[in-house]
Short mmCIF file of C-alpha atoms and ligand atoms in Angstrom, two decimals:
data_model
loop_
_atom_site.label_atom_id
_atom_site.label_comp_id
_atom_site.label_asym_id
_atom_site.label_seq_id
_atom_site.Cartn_x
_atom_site.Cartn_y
_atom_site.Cartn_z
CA UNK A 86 -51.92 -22.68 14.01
CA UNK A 87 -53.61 -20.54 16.63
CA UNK A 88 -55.00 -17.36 15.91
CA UNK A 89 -56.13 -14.62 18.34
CA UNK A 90 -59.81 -13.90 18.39
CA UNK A 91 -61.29 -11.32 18.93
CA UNK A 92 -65.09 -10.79 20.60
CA UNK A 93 -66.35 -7.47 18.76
CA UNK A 94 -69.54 -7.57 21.76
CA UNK A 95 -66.38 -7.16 24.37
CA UNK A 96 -63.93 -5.09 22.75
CA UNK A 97 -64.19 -1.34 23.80
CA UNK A 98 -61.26 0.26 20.89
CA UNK A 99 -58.70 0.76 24.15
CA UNK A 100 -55.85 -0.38 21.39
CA UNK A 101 -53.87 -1.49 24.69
CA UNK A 102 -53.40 -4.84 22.96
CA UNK A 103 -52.81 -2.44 19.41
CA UNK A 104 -49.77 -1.20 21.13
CA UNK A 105 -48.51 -4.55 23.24
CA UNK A 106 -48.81 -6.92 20.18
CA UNK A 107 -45.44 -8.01 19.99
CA UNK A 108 -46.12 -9.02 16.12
CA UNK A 109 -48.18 -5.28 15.16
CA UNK A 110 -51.15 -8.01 14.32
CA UNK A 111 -53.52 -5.51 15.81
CA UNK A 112 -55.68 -2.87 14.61
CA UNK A 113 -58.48 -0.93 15.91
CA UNK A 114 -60.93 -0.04 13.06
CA UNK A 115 -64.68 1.39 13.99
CA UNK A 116 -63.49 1.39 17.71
CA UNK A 117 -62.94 -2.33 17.61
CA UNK A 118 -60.24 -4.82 17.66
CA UNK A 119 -59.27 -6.86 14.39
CA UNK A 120 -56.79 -9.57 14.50
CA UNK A 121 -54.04 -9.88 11.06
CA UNK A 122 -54.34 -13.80 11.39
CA UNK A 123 -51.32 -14.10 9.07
CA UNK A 124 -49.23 -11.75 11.74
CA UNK A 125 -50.46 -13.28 14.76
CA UNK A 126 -47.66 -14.98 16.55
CA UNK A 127 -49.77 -16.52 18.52
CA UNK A 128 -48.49 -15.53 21.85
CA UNK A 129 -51.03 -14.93 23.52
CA UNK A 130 -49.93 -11.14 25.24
CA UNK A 131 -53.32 -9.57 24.05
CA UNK A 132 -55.03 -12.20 25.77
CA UNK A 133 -53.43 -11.31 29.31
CA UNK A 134 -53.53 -7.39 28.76
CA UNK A 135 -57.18 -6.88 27.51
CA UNK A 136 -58.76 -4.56 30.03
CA UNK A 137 -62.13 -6.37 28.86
CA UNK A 138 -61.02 -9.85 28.39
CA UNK A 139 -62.38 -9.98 24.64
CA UNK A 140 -59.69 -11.78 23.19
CA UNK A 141 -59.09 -15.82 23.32
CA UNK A 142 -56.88 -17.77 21.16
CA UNK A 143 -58.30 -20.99 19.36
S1 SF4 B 566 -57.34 -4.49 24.51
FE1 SF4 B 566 -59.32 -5.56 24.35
S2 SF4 B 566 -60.90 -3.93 24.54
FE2 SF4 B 566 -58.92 -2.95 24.06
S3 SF4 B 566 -58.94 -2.76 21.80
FE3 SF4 B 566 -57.89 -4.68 22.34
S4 SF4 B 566 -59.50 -6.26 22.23
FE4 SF4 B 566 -60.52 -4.27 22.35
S1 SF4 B 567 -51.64 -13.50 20.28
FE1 SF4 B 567 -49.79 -12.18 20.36
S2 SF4 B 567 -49.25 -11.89 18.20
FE2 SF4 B 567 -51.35 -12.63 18.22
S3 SF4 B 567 -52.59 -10.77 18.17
FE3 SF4 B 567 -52.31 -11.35 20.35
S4 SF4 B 567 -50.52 -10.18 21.06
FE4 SF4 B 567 -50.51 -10.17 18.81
#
C-alpha cells in the first residue's frame, strides 16, 4: 500500500494538510509534518493542498 511521505527539508509546520487529512494521519511535531502510515488512506489530499509541495505518495 501507498503511504504519504513526507520531505522534512520542505515542510514549513503550516498543518494545512494536519487539518485536510481526511483520515487525521497527520501531525505536526517540531514544526514538521509526520505521516501515521497505518492511518494513511492513501488519498492523496495532502499531496494537492501542501502550500510547499513536501509531500508525495510512494
Ligand atoms: S501542508 Fe506541507 S508544509 Fe504544511 S505542515 Fe503539511 S507537509 Fe508541512
Ligand atoms: S494521503 Fe490522504 S490519508 Fe494519507 S496522509 Fe495524505 S491526506 Fe492523509
Amino acid at each position: 500500500m501507498l503511504v504519504a511521505i513526507v520531505d522534512i527539508s520542505k515542510c514549513t509546520g503550516c498543518e494545512t494538510c494536519v487539518n485536510e487529512c481526511p483520515a487525521s494521519a497527520i501531525v505536526v511535531e517540531n514544526e514538521k509534518a509526520k505521516v501515521d502510515k497505518e492511518m494513511c488512506v492513501d488519498c492523496q489530499t495532502c499531496v494537492d493542498i501542501c502550500p510547499s509541495e513536501a509531500i508525495v505518495v510512494e
